[in-house]
Coordinates of C-alpha atoms and ligand atoms in Angstrom, one line a residue:
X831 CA -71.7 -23.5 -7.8
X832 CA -68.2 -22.4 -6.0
X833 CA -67.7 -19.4 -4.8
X834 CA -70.4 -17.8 -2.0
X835 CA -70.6 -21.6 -0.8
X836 CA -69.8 -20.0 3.1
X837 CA -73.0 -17.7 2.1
X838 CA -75.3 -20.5 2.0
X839 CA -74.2 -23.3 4.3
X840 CA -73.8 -23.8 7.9
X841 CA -77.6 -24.2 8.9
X842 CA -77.4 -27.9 9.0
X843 CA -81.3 -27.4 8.6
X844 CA -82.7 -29.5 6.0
X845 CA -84.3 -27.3 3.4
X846 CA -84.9 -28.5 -0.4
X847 CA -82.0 -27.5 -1.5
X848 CA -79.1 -27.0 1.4
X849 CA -75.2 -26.5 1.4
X850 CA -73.5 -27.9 4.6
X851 CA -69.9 -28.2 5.6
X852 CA -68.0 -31.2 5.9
X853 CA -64.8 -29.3 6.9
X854 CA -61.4 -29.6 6.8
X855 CA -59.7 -32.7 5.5
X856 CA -56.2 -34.2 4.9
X857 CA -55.3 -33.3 1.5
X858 CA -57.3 -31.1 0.6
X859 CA -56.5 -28.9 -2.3
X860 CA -55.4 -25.7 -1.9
X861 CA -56.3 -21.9 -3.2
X862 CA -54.5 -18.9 -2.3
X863 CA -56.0 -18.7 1.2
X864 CA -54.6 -22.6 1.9
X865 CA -56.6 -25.2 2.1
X866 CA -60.5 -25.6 0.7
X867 CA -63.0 -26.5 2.9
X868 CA -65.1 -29.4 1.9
X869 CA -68.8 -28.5 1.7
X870 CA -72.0 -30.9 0.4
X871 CA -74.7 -29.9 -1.7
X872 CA -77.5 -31.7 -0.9
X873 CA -80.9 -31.4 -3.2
X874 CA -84.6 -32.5 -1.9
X875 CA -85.1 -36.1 -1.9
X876 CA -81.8 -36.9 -3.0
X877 CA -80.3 -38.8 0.2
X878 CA -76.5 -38.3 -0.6
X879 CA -75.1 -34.9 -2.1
X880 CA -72.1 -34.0 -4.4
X881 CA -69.5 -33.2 -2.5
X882 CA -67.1 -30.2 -3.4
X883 CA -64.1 -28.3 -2.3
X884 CA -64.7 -24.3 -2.1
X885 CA -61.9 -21.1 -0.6
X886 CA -62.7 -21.4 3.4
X887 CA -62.3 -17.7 3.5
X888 CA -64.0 -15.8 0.6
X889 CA -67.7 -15.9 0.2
X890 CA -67.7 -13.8 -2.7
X891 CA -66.7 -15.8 -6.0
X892 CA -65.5 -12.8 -7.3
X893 CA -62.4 -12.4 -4.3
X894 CA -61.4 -16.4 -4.7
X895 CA -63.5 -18.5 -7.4
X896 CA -61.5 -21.8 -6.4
X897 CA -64.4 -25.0 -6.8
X898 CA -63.3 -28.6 -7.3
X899 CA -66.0 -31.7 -6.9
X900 CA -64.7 -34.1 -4.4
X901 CA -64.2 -36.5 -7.0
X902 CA -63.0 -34.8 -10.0
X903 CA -60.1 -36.0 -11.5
X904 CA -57.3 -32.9 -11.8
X905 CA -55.1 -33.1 -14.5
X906 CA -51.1 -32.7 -14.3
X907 CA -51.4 -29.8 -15.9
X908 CA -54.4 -27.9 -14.5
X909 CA -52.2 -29.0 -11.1
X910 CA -49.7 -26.9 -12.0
X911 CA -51.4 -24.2 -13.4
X912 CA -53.4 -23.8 -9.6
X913 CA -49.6 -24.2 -8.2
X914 CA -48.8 -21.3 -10.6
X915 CA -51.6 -19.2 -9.9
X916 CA -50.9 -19.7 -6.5
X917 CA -48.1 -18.2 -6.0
X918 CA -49.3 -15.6 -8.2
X919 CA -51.8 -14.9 -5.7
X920 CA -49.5 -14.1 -3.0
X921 CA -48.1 -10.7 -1.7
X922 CA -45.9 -9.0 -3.7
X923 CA -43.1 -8.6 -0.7
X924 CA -42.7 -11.5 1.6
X925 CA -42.9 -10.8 5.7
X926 CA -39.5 -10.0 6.2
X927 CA -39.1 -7.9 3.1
X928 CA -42.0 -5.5 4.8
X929 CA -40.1 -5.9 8.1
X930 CA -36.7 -4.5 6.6
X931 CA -38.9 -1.7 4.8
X932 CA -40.3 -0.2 7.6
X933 CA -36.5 -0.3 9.6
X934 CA -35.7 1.7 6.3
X935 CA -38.7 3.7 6.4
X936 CA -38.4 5.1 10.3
X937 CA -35.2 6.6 9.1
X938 CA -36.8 8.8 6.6
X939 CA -37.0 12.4 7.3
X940 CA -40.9 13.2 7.7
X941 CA -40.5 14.8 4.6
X942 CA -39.7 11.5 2.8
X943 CA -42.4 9.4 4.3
X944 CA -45.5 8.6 2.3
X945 CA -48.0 5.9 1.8
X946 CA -49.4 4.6 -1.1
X947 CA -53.1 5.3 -0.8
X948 CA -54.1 3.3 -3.7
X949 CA -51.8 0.4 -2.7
X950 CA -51.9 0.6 1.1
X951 CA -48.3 0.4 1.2
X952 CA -45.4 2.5 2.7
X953 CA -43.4 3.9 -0.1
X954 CA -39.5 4.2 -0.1
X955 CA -38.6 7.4 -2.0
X956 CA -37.0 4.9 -4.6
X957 CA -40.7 3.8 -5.3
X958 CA -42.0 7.0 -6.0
X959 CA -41.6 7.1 -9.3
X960 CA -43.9 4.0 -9.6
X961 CA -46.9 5.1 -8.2
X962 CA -46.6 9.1 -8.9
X963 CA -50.3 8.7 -10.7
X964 CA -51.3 7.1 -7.4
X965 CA -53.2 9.2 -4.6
X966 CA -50.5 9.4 -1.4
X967 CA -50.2 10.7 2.3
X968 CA -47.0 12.9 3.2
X969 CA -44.9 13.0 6.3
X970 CA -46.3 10.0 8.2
X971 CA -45.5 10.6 12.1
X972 CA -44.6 8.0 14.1
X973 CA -47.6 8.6 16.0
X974 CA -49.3 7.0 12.2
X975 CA -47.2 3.9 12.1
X976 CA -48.7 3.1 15.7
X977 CA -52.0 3.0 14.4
X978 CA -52.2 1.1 11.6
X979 CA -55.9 0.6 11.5
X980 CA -56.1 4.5 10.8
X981 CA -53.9 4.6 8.5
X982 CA -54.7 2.0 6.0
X983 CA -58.6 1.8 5.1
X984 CA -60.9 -0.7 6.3
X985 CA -61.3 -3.5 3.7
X986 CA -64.8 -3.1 2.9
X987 CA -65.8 -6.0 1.1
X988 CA -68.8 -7.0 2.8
X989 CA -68.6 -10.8 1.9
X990 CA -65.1 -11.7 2.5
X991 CA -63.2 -9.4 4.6
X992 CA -65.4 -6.7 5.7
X993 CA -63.8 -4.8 8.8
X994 CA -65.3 -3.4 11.3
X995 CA -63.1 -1.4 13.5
X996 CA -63.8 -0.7 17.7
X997 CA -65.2 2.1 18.9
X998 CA -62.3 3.6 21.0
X999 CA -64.3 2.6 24.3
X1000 CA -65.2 -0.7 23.6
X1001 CA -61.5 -0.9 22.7
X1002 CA -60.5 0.2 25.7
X1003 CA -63.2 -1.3 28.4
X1004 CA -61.6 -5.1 26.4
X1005 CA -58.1 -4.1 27.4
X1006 CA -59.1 -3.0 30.8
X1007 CA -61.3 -5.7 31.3
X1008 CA -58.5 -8.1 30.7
X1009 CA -55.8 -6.5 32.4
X1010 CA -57.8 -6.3 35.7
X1011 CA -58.3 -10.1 35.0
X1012 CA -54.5 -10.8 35.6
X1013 CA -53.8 -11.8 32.2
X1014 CA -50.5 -10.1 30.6
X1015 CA -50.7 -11.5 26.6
X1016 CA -53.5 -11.7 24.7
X1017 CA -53.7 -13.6 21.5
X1018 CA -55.5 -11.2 19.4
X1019 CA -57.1 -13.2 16.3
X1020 CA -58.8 -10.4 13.8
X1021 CA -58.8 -7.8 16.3
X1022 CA -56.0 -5.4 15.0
X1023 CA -57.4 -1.9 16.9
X1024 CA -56.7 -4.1 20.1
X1025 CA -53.7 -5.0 19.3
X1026 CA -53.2 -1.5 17.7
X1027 CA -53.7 -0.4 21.3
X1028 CA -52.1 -2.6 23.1
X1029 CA -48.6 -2.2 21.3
X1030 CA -48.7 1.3 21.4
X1031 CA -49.3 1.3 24.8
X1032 CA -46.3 -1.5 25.8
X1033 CA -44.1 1.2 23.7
X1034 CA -44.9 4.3 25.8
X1035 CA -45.2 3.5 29.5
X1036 CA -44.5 0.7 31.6
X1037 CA -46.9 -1.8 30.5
X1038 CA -46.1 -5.3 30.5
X1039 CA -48.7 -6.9 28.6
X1040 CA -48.6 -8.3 25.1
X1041 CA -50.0 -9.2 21.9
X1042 CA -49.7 -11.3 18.9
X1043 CA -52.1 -10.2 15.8
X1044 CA -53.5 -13.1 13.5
X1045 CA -54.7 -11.8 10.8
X1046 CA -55.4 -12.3 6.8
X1047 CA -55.3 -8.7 6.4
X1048 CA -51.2 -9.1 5.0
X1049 CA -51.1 -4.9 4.8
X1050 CA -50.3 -5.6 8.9
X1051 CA -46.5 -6.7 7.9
X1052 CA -45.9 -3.6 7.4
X1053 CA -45.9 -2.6 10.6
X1054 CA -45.5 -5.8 12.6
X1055 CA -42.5 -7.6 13.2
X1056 CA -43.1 -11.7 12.8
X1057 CA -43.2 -12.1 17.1
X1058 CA -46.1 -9.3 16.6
X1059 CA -48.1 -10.7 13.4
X1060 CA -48.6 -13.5 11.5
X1061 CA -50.6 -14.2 8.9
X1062 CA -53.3 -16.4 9.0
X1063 CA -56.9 -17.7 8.1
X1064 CA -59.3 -18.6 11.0
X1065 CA -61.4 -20.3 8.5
X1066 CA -58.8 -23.4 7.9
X1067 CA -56.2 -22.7 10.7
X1068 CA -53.6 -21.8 8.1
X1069 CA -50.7 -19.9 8.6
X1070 CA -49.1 -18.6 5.5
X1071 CA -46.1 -18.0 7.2
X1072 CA -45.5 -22.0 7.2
X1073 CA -43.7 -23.8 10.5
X1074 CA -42.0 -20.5 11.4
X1075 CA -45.4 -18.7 12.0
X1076 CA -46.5 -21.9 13.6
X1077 CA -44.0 -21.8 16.3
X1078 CA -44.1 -17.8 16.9
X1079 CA -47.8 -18.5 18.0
X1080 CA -47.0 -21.6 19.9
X1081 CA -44.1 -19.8 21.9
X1082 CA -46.8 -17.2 22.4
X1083 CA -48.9 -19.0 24.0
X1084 CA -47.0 -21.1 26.4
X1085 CA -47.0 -19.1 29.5
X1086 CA -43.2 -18.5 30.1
X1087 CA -43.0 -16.5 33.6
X1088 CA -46.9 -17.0 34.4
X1089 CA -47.8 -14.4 32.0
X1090 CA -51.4 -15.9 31.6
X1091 CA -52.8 -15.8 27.9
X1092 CA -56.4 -14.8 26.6
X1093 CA -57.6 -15.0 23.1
X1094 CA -59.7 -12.5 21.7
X1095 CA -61.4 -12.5 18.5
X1096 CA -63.7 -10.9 16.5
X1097 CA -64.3 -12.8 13.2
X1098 CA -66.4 -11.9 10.4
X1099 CA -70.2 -12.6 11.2
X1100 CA -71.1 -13.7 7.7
X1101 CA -68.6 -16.5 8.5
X1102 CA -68.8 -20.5 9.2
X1103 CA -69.3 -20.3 13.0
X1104 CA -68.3 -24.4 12.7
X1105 CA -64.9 -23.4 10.8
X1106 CA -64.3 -21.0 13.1
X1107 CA -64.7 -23.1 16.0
X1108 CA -62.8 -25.6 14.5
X1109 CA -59.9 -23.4 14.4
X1110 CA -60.5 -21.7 17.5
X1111 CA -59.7 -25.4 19.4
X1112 CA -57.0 -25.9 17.4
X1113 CA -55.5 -22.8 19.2
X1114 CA -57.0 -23.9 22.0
X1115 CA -55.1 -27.5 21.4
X1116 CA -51.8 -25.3 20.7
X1117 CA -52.5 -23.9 24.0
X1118 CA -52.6 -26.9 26.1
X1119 CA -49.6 -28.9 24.5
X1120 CA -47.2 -25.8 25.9
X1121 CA -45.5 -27.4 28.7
X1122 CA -46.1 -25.7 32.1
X1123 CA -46.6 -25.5 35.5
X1124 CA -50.1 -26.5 35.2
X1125 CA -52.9 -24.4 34.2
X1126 CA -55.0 -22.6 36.3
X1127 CA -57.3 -22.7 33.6
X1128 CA -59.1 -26.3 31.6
X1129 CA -59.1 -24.2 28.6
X1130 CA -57.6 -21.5 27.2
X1131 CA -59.3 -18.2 28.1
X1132 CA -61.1 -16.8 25.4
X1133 CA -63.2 -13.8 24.4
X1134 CA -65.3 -14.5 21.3
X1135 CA -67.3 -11.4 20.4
X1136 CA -69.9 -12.2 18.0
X1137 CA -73.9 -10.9 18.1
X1138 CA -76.3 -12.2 20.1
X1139 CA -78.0 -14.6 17.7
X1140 CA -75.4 -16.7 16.9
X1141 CA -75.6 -17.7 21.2
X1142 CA -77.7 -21.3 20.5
X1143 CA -74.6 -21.8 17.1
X1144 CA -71.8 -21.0 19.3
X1145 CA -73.0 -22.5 22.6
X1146 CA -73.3 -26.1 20.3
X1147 CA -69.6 -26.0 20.2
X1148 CA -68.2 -24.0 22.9
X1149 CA -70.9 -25.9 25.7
X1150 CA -68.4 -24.1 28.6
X1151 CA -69.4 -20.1 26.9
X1152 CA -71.7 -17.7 28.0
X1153 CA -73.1 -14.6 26.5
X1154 CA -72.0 -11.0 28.6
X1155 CA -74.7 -8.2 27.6
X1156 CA -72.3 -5.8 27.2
X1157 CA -73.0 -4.5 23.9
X1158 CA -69.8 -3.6 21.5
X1159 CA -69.5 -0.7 19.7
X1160 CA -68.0 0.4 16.3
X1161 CA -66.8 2.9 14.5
X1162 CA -66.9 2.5 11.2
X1163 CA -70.7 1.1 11.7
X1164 CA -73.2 2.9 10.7
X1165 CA -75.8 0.8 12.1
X1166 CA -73.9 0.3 15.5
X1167 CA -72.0 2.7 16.6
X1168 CA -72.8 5.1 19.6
X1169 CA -74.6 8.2 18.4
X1170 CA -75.0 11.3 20.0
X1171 CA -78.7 11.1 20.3
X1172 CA -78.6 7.9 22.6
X1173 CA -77.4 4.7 21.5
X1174 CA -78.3 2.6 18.9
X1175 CA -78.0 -1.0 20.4
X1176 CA -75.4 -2.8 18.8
X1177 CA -76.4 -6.6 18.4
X1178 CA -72.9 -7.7 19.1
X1179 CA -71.9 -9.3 22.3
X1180 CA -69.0 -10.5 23.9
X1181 CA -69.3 -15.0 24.4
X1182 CA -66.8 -16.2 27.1
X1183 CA -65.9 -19.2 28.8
X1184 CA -64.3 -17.5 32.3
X1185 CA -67.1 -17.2 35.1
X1186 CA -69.5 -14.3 33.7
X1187 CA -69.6 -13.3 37.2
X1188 CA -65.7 -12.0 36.9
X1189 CA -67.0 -9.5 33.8
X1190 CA -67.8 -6.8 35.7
X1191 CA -69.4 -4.3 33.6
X1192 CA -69.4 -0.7 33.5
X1193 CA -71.9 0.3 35.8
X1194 CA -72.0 4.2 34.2
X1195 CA -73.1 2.6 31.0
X1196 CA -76.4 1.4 33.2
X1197 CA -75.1 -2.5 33.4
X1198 CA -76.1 -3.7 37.2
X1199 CA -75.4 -7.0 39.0
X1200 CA -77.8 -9.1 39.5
X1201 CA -77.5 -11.4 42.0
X1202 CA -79.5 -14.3 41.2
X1203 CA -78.0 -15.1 37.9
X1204 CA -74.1 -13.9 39.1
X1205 CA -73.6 -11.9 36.1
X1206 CA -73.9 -8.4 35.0
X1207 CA -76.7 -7.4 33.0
X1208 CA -78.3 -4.8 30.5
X1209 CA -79.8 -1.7 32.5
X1210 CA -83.2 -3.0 30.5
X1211 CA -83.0 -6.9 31.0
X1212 CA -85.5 -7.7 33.8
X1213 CA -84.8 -10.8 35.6
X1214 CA -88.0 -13.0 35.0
X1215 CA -89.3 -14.7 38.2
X1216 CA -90.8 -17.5 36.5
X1217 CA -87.7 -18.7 33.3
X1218 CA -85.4 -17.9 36.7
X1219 CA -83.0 -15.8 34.4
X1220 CA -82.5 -12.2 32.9
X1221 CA -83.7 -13.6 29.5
X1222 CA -83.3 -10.5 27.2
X1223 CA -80.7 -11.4 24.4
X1224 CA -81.2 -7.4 22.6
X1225 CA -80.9 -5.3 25.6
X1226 CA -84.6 -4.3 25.4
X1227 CA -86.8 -5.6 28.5
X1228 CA -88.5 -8.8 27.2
X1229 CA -91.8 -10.2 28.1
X1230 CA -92.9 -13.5 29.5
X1231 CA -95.5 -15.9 27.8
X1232 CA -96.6 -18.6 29.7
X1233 CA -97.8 -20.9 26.8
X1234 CA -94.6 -20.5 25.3
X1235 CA -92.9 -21.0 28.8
X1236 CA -90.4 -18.6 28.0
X1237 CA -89.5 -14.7 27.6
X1238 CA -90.0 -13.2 24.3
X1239 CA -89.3 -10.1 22.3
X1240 CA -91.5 -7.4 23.6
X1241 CA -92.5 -6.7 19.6
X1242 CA -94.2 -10.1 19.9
X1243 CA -97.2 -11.5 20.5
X1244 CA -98.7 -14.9 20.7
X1245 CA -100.5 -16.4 17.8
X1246 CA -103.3 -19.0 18.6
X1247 CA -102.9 -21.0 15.5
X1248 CA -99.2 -20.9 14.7
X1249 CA -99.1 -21.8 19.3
X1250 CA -96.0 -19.6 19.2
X1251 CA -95.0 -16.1 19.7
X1252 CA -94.5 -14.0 16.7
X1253 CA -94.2 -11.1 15.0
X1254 CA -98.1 -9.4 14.6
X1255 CA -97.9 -8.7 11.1
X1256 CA -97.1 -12.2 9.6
X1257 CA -99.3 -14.8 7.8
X1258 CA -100.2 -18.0 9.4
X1259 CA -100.7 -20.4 6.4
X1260 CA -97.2 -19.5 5.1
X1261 CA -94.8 -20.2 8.2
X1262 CA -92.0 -19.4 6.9
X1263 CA -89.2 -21.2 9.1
X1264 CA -87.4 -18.0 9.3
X1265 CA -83.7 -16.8 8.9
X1266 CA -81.5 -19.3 10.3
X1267 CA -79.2 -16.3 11.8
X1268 CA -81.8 -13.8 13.2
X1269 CA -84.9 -16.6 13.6
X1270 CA -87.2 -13.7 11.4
X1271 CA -89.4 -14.7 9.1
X1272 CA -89.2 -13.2 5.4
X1273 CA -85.6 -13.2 4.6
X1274 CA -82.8 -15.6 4.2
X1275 CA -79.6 -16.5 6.1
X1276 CA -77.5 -15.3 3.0
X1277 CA -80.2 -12.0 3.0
X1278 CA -80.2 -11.1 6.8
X1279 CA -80.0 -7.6 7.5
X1280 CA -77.8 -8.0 10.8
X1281 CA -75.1 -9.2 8.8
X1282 CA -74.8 -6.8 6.8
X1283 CA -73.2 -3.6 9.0
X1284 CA -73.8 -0.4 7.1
Ligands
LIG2610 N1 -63.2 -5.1 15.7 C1 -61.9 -5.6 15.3 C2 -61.9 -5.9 13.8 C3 -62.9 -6.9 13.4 S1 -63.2 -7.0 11.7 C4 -60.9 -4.5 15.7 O1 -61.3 -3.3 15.8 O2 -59.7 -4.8 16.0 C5 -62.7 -8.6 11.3 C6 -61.2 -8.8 11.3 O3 -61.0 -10.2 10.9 C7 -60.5 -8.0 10.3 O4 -59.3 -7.5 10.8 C8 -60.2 -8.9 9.1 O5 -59.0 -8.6 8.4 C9 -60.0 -10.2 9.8 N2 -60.4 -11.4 9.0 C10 -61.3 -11.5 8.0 N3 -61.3 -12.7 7.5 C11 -60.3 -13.4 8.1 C12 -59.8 -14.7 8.0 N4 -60.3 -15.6 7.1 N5 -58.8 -15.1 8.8 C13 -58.2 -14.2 9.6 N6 -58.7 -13.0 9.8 C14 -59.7 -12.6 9.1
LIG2611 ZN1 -49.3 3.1 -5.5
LIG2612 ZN1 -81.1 -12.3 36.7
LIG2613 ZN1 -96.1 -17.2 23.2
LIG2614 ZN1 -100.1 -17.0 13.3

């Protein structure tokens, strides 16, 4: 029950015993991470299901154990306990209070400036005394307080806010990328090494784009003014920061001077792709009330980078995405990140709704063009005469079958009495429908070894 509800639901396939989302609804209670998400727990043969409220963004119970049935009645008093714990629950300085910090913190002598390792927080020397049994960094250089995402440790929790940091030349092939696509602000929604990047850039040369960080990670305010950060859930579309926040992000995003916008995001994979798209229009929306000269766009911009097998999930909501092969790296990823003995292929992708033609990718890195499908491709994806389409979704070259009518994984082979294509080594009587996320038999969704990075 509760918590580890996201773990579990979002297949929408009927098993025996399945947890789906119903979403986000009016007056819905509220956790620490604002509102819950509604969810239904449906068991086999049971038509209707009980109907509950769970934390949209911790999977874990032990980060967020809020649960309440749909129908429960809440007493007064266990109301005002939640409100209590609430407000418990939230950071111990407010936005602004972070904001005034670091002003007073830049005027510290190197000598005076250190960070709290153990509490990820910039110390005044007046706050020394407090955390003297805690482990600390000295004389923090400005050069530090540009890159945050060095600085404070990547949350590692690999349910609810793992973080997985770009590889400096993914990083820097996105901001590229964009820039040479005209666009001058980019909405960066958990990406904080791009936006890193991006900021310290705008300080240092003339650079005219810009970016606004959403983010749950709240150790950001520290070094983020409220125009540069604000922060927020993708799971429920909430910003902490209340109407304020609301506004900075809606001032962002209407296109004063025809400085076009483009979101970028990079969400947790182990996450609801259907809250996630739910919030992701609701940016969108925020993006096409702004008042302007008309759009030269129907909808706003957007990369989504998320792997490969979530393409058929994301595709159901976002119809107008495609998939670009070019294959982002990390570096904090043990699994993924570009070693020196050749690469290990990283499963993640980058899903977009501008014309994949206009992704030109780096041709060093063996992408080519191919003409046919007007999009760039992996050096190993083979454009298949007969599906009409570079078909390989891995980067590995993948093989037609013509009684499946389609191109399949070059590990695969066709099985006469399961009349599909499958792994070699599998039983026939137990066809196992496979993991919902990676479509292999043997494992569950909430097991799947491509969710979990390292
Ligand atoms: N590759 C990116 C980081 C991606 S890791 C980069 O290098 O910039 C996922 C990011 O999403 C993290 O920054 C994490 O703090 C953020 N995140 C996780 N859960 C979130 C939520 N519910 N709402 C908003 N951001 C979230
Ligand atoms: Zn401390
Ligand atoms: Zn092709
Ligand atoms: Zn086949
Ligand atoms: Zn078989």
């Amino acid at each position: 029950e509760g918590g580890g509800a996201m773990a579990a639901a979002g297949s929408g396939r009927p098993g025996p015993a399945a947890l789906a989302l119903l979403g986000l609804l009016p007056g819905a209670p509220t956790c620490p991470h604002g509102p819950a998400l509604l969810f239904v727990k449906t068991s086999q043969g049971k038509e209707e299901g009980r109907r509950f409220y769970a934390c949209s963004a911790c999977r874990d119970r032990k980060d967020c154990n809020f649960f309440q049935w749909e129908d429960e009645k809440v007493s007064e008093t266990r109301l005002a306990a939640r409100e209590e714990y609430n407000r418990n629950h939230q950071p111990s300085f407010t936005h602004r209070q972070n904001v005034d910090r670091y002003k007073n913190f830049v005027l510290l002598p190197l000598s005076k400036r250190r960070f709290c390792q153990e509490c990820q927080q910039l110390l005044l020397p007046a706050e020394w005394e407090e955390h003297s049994d805690h482990q600390f960094l000295c004389d923090i250089t400005t050069a530090q307080l540009k890159s945050p995402s060095q600085l404070l440790h990547p949350l590692e929790n690999k349910k609810t806010n793992a973080q997985y940091l770009f590889a400096d030349r993914s990083c820097q092939f996105l901001l590229n990328l964009l820039i040479d696509l005209g666009f001058r602000r980019v909405l960066s929604v958990g990406t904080p090494r791009l936006h890193e990047m991006i900021q310290s850039k705008a300080s240092q040369e003339e650079f005219s784009v810009r970016s606004l960080l959403l983010d749950i990670d709240f150790r950001y305010s520290q070094f983020y003014t409220e125009d540069e950060f604000c922060h927020y859930n993708m799971f429920n579309h909430h910003f902490f920061g209340g109407e304020a926040a609301h506004e900075t992000c809606r001032k962002f995003l209407s296109e004063e001077n025809g400085e076009r916008v483009i979101m970028v995001t990079d969400p947790p994979f182990g996450g609801l792709v259907e809250a996630l798209a739910s919030s992701f229009k609701k940016l969108m929306a925020m993006w096409k009330e702004t008042e302007k000269e008309g759009h030269d766009y129907k909808e706003m911009p957007m990369f989504w980078i998320f792997p490969y097998f979530f393409e058929s999930r994301i595709l159901d909501f976002f119809p107008s995405f495609s998939m670009m092969d070019y294959q982002v790296d990390y570096d904090n990823h043990a699994l993924y990140k570009h070693g020196k003995t050749g690469r290990r292929q990283s499963p993640v992708r980058i899903f977009t709704n501008l014309t994949p033609s206009m992704i030109v990718l780096p041709e060093e890195e063996g992408y080519r063009f191919c003409t046919v499908c007007q999009r760039y491709v992996s050096s190993g994806n083979q454009h298949c005469e007969i599906c009409n389409s570079c078909t390989s979704k891995d980067g590995r070259r993948w093989k037609h079958c013509v009684l499946c009518k389609k191109c399949v994984k070059p590990s695969w082979f066709h099985c006469d009495s399961c009349k599909c294509c499958t792994l070699q080594k599998h039983s026939c009587e137990k066809r196992d429908v496979g993991c919902f996320v990676c479509g292999e038999a043997g494992h569950k969704r909430s097991a799947c070894p491509s969710l979990s990075r390292t």
